Short mmCIF file of C-alpha atoms in Angstrom, two decimals:
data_model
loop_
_atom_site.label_atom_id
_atom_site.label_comp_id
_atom_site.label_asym_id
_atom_site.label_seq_id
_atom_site.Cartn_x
_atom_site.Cartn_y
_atom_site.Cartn_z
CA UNK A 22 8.19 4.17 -46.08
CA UNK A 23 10.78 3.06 -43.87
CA UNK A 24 10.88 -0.92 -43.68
CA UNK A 25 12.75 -2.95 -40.50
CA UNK A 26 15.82 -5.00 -42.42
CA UNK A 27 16.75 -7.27 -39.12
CA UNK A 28 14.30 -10.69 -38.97
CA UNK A 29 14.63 -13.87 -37.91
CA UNK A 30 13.81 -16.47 -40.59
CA UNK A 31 10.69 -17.75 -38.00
CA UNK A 32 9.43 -14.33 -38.09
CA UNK A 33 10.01 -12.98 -41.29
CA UNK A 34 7.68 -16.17 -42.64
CA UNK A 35 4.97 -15.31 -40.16
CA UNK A 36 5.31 -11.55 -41.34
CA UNK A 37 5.53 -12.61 -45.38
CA UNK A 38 2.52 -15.51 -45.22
CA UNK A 39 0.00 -12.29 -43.58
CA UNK A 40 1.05 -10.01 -46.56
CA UNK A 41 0.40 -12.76 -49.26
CA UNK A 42 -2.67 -13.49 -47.73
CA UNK A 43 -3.62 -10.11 -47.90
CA UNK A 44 -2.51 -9.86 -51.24
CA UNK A 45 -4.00 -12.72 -52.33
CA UNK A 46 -6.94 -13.46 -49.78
CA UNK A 47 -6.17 -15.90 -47.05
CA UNK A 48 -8.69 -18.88 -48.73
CA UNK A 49 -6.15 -18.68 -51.55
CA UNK A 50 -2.79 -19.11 -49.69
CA UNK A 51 -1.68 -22.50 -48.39
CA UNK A 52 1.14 -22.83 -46.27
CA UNK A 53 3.53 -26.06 -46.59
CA UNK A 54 4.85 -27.57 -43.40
CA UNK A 55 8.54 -28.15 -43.05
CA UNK A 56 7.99 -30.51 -40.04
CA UNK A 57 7.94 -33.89 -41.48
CA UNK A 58 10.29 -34.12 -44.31
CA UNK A 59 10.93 -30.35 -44.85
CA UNK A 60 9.14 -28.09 -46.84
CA UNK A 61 9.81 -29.52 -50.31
CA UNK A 62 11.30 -26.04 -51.32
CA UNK A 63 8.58 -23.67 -50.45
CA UNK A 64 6.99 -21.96 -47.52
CA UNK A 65 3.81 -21.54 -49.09
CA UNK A 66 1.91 -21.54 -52.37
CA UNK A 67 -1.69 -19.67 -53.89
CA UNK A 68 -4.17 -20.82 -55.95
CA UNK A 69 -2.91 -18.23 -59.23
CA UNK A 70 -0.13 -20.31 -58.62
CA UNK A 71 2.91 -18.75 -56.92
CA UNK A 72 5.84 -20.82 -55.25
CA UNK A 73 7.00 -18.48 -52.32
CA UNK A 74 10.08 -19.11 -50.56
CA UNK A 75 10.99 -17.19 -47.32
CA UNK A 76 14.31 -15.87 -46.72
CA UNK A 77 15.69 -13.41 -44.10
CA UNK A 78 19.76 -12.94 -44.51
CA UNK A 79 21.56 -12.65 -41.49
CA UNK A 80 23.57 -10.35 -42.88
CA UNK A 81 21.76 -6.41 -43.10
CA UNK A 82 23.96 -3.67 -43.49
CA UNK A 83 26.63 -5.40 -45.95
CA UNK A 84 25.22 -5.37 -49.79
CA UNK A 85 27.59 -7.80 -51.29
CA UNK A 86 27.37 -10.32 -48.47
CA UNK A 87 22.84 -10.30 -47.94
CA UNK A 88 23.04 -10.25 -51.87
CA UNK A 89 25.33 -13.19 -52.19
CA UNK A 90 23.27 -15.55 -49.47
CA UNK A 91 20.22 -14.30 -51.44
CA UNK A 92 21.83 -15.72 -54.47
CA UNK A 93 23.05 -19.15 -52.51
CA UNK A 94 19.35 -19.22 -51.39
CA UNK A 95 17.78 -19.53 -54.73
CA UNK A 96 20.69 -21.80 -55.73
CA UNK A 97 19.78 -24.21 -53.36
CA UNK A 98 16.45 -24.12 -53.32
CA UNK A 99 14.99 -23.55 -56.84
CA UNK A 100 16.29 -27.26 -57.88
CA UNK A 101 14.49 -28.38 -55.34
CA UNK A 102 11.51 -28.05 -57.60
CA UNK A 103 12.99 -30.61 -59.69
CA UNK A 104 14.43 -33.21 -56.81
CA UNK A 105 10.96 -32.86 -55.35
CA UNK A 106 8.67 -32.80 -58.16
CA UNK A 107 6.57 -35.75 -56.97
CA UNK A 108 5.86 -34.53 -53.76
CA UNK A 109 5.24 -30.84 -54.92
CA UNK A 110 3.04 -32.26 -58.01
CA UNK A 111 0.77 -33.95 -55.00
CA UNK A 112 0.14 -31.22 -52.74
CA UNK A 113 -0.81 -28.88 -56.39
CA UNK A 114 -2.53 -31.39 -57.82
CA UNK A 115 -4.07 -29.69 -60.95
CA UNK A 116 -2.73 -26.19 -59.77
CA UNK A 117 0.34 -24.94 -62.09
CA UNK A 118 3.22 -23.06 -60.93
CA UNK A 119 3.40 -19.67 -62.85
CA UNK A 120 5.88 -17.67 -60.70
CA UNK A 121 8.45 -19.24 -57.61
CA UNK A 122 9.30 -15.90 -55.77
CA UNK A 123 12.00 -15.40 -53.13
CA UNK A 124 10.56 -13.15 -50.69
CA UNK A 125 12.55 -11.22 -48.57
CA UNK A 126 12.69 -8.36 -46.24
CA UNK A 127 14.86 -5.78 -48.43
CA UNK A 128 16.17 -5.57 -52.05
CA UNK A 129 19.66 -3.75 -52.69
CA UNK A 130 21.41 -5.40 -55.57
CA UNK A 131 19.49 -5.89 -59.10
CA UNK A 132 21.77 -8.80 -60.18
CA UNK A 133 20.54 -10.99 -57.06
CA UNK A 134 17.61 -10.75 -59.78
CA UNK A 135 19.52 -11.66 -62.80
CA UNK A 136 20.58 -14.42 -60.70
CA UNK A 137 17.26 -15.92 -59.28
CA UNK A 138 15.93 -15.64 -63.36
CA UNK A 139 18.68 -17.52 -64.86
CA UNK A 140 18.24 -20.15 -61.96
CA UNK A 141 14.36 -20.12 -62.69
CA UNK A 142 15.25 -21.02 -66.55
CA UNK A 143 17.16 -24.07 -65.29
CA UNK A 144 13.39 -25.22 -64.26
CA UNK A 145 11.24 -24.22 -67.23
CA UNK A 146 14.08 -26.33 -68.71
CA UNK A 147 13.43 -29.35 -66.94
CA UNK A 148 9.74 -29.82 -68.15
CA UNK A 149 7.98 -30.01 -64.83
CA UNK A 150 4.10 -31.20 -65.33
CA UNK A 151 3.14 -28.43 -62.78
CA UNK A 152 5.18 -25.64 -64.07
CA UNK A 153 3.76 -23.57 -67.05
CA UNK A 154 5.85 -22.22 -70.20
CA UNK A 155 5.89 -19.13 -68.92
CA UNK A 156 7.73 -19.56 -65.73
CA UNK A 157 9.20 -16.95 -63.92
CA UNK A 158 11.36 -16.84 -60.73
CA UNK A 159 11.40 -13.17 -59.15
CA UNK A 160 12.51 -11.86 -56.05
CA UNK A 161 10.17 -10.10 -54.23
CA UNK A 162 10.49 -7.43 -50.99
CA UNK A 163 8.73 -5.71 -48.40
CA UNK A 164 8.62 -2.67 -50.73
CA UNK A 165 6.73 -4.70 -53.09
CA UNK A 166 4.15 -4.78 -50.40
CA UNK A 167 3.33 -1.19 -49.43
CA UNK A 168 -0.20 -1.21 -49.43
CA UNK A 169 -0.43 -4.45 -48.02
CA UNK A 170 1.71 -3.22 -44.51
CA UNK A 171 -0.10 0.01 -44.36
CA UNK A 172 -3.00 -2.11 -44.07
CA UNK A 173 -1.17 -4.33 -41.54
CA UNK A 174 -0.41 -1.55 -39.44
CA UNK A 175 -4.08 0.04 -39.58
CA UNK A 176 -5.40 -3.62 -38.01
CA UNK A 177 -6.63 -3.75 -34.29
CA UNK A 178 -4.67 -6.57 -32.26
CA UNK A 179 -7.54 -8.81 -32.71
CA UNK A 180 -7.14 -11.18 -29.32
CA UNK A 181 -5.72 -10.75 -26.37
CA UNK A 182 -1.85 -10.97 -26.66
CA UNK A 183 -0.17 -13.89 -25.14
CA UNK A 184 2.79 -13.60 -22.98
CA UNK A 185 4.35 -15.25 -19.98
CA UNK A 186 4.73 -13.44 -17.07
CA UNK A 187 8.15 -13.15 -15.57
CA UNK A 188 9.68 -16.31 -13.46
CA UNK A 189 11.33 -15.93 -9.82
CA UNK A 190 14.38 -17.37 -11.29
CA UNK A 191 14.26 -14.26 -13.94
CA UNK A 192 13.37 -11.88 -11.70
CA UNK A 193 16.48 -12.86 -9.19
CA UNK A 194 19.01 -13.28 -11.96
CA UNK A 195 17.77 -9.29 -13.70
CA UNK A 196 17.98 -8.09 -9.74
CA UNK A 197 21.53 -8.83 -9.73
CA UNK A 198 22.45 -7.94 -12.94
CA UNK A 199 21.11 -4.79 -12.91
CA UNK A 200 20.95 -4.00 -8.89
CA UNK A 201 23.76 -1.42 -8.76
CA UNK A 202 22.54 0.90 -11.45
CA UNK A 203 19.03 0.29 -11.06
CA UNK A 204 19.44 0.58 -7.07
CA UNK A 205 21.45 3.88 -7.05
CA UNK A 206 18.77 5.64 -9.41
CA UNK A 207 16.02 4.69 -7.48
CA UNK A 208 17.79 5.85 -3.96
CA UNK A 209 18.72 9.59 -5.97
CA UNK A 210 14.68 9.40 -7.18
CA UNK A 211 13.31 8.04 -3.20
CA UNK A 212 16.30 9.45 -0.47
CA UNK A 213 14.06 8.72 2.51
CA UNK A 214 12.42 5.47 1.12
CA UNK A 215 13.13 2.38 3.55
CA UNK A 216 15.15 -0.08 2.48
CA UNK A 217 12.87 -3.12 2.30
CA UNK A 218 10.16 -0.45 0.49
CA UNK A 219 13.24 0.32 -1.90
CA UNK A 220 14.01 -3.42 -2.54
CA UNK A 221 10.07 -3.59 -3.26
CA UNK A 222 9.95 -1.20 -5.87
CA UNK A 223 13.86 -2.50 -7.53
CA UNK A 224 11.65 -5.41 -7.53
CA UNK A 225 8.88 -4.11 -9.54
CA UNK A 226 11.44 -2.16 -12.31
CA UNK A 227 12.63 -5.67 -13.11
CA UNK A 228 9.91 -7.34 -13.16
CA UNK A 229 8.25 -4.26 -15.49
CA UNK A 230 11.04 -5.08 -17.38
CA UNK A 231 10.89 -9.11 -18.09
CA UNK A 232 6.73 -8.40 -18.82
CA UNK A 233 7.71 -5.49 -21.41
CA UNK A 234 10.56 -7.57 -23.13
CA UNK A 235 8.18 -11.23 -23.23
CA UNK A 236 5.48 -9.14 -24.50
CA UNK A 237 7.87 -7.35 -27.19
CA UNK A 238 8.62 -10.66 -28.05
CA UNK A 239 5.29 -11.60 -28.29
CA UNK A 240 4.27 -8.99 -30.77
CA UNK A 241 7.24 -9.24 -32.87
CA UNK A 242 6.16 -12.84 -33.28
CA UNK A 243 2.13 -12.52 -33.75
CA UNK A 244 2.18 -8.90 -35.03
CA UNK A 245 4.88 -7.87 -36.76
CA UNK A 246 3.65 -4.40 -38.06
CA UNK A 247 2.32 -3.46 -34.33
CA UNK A 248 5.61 -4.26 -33.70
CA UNK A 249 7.69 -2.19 -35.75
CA UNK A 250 5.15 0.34 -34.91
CA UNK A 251 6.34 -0.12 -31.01
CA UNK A 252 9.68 0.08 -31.70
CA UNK A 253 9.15 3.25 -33.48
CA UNK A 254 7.41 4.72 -31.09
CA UNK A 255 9.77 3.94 -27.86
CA UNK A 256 12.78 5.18 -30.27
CA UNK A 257 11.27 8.34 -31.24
CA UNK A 258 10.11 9.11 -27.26
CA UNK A 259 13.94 7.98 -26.12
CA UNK A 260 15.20 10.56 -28.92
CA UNK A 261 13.14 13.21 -27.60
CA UNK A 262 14.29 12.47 -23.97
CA UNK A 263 17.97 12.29 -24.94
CA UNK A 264 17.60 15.73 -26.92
CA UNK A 265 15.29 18.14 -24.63
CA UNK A 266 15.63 16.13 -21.77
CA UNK A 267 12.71 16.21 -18.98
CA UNK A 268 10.58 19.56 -17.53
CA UNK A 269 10.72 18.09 -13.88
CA UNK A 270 13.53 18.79 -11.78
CA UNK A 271 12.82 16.56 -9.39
CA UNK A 272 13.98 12.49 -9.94
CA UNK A 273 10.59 11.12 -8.62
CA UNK A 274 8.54 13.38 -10.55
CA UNK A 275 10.98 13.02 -13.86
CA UNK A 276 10.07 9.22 -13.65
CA UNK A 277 6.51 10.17 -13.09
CA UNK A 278 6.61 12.42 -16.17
CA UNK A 279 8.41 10.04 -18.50
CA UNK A 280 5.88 6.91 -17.62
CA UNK A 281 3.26 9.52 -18.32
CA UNK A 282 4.82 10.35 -21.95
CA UNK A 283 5.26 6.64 -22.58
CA UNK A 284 1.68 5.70 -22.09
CA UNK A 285 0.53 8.71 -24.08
CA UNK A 286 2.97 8.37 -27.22
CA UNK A 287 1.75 4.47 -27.07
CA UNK A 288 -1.82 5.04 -26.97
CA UNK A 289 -1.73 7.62 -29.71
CA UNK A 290 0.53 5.53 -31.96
CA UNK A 291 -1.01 2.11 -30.99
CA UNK A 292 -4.33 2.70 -30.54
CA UNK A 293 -5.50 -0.63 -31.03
CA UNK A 294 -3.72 -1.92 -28.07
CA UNK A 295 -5.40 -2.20 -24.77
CA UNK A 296 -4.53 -0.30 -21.75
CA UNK A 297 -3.17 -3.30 -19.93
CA UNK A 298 -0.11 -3.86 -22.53
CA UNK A 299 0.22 -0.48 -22.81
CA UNK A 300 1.12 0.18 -18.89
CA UNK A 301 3.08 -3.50 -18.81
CA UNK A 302 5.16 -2.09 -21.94
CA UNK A 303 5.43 1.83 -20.30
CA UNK A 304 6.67 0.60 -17.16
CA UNK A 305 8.40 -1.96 -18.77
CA UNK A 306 10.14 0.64 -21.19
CA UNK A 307 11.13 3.18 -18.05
CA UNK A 308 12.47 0.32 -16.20
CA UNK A 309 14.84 -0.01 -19.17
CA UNK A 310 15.56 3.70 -19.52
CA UNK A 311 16.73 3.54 -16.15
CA UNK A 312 19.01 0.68 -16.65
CA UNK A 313 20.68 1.79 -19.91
CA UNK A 314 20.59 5.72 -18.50
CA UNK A 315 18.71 7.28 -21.03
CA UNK A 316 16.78 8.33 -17.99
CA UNK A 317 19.21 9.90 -15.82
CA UNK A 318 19.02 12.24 -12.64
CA UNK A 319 22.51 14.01 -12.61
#
């Protein structure tokens, strides 16, 4: 299974507290606010007693440097067990710690493990009343949570997905960004269109656009695996375009054919979705082919 490596630390936390609550039943997972004071060292705890701390390197593609921030990470953070004891004893209460885990997105290097374990027996050495003898400090990924992100992925949307639409001030500032490209397209796919009719539908491409990348944003945010499953499925349709290109000759009917294969490679891979988000993220998605050329009419 094939697991995205690029989060931002706000999402990866939203994606890593719905797979221990999964895990671990969401009645047994409490999350620990970072607002007011910080988060005392951990993101969120369960009742079998697991410390989890979230952490997303910036860095993705280079081993040495994601493995050495992973390693800073627990440095930093695992003695913050023992400078916050007080507070962390009070929100456990009789609940022992048993494991503190450092959950990220991927796994490379095994001594970012060696690390975190050596750091952990720094804090059964410290005698914390809420830590038991047999405390262990493990790093944790996403392929540690298989099952738990197949079942992520077989979930409906549950309710209706939140996005903003577009603003004027977006709209104008996309129209001139993009005009030339987008304009010259759309004149090759409409030759006898008029020119207000033309500005019209320019209009409606960029505005397609802002409602497919807010709602993108959206998901990523609120459902991370419908996500990853969107991104897969625009990729795999742009591949397919790039390679065999389109049957149509014509432009207007090649952008009626690709909108067509958008919708239906959505709604078979996202069937959860409703129509609505799928035709705001086709049109949305065409409106970008057309701007970054994958969709092209020479």
């Amino acid at each position: 299974m094939r697991f995205e490596r690029v989060w931002s630390g706000e999402d990866w936390e939203t994606y890593a507290h719905a797979l221990v609550q999964l895990r671990h039943g969401p009645e047994n997972v409490q999350r620990v606010p970072a607002k007011v004071s910080g988060d005392a060292g951990l993101e969120f705890f369960t009742t079998n007693g697991c410390l989890i701390q979230c952490y997303a390197p910036e860095e993705t593609s280079d081993t040495a440097k994601s493995s050495s921030a992973m390693k800073q990470k627990a440095t930093s953070d695992l003695p913050k067990l023992i400078k916050n004891s007080k507070i962390i004893s009070g929100i456990l209460q009789d609940l022992k710690a048993r494991r503190w885990i450092l959950m990220c997105p991927f796994l490379d290097d095994k001594d970012v493990i060696r690390h975190v374990r050596v750091k952990g027996q720094d804090i059964l050495a410290a005698n914390l009343s809420f830590v038991t003898r047999d405390f262990e400090a493990l790093v944790h990924s996403q392929e540690d949570f298989s099952v738990e992100i197949a079942t992520l992925k077989r979930q409906s949307l549950g309710p209706k997905l939140a996005y903003e639409p577009p603003s004027d001030a977006a709209i104008a500032e996309k129209s001139g960004e993009f005009a030339d490209k987008l304009e010259a397209k759309l004149r090759h796919a409409y030759p006898d269109m008029q020119e207000n009719t033309l500005r019209e539908k320019k209009e409606l491409y960029v505005r397609g656009f802002l409602r497919r990348e807010n709602a993108i944003s959206a998901l990523r945010r609120s459902y991370p695996a419908l996500w990853e499953q969107l991104i897969n499925s625009i990729g795999a349709e742009e591949t397919r375009l790039s390679l065999f290109g389109s049957t149509e000759t014509q432009p207007a009917f090649r952008l009626r054919e690709s909108l067509g294969r958008i919708e239906q490679s959505l709604g078979r891979d996202l069937p959860s979705m409703p129509s609505s988000l799928i035709t705001d993220l086709s049109v949305g998605t065409l409106s970008d082919w057309l701007i970054r050329c994958p969709l092209d009419f020479d």
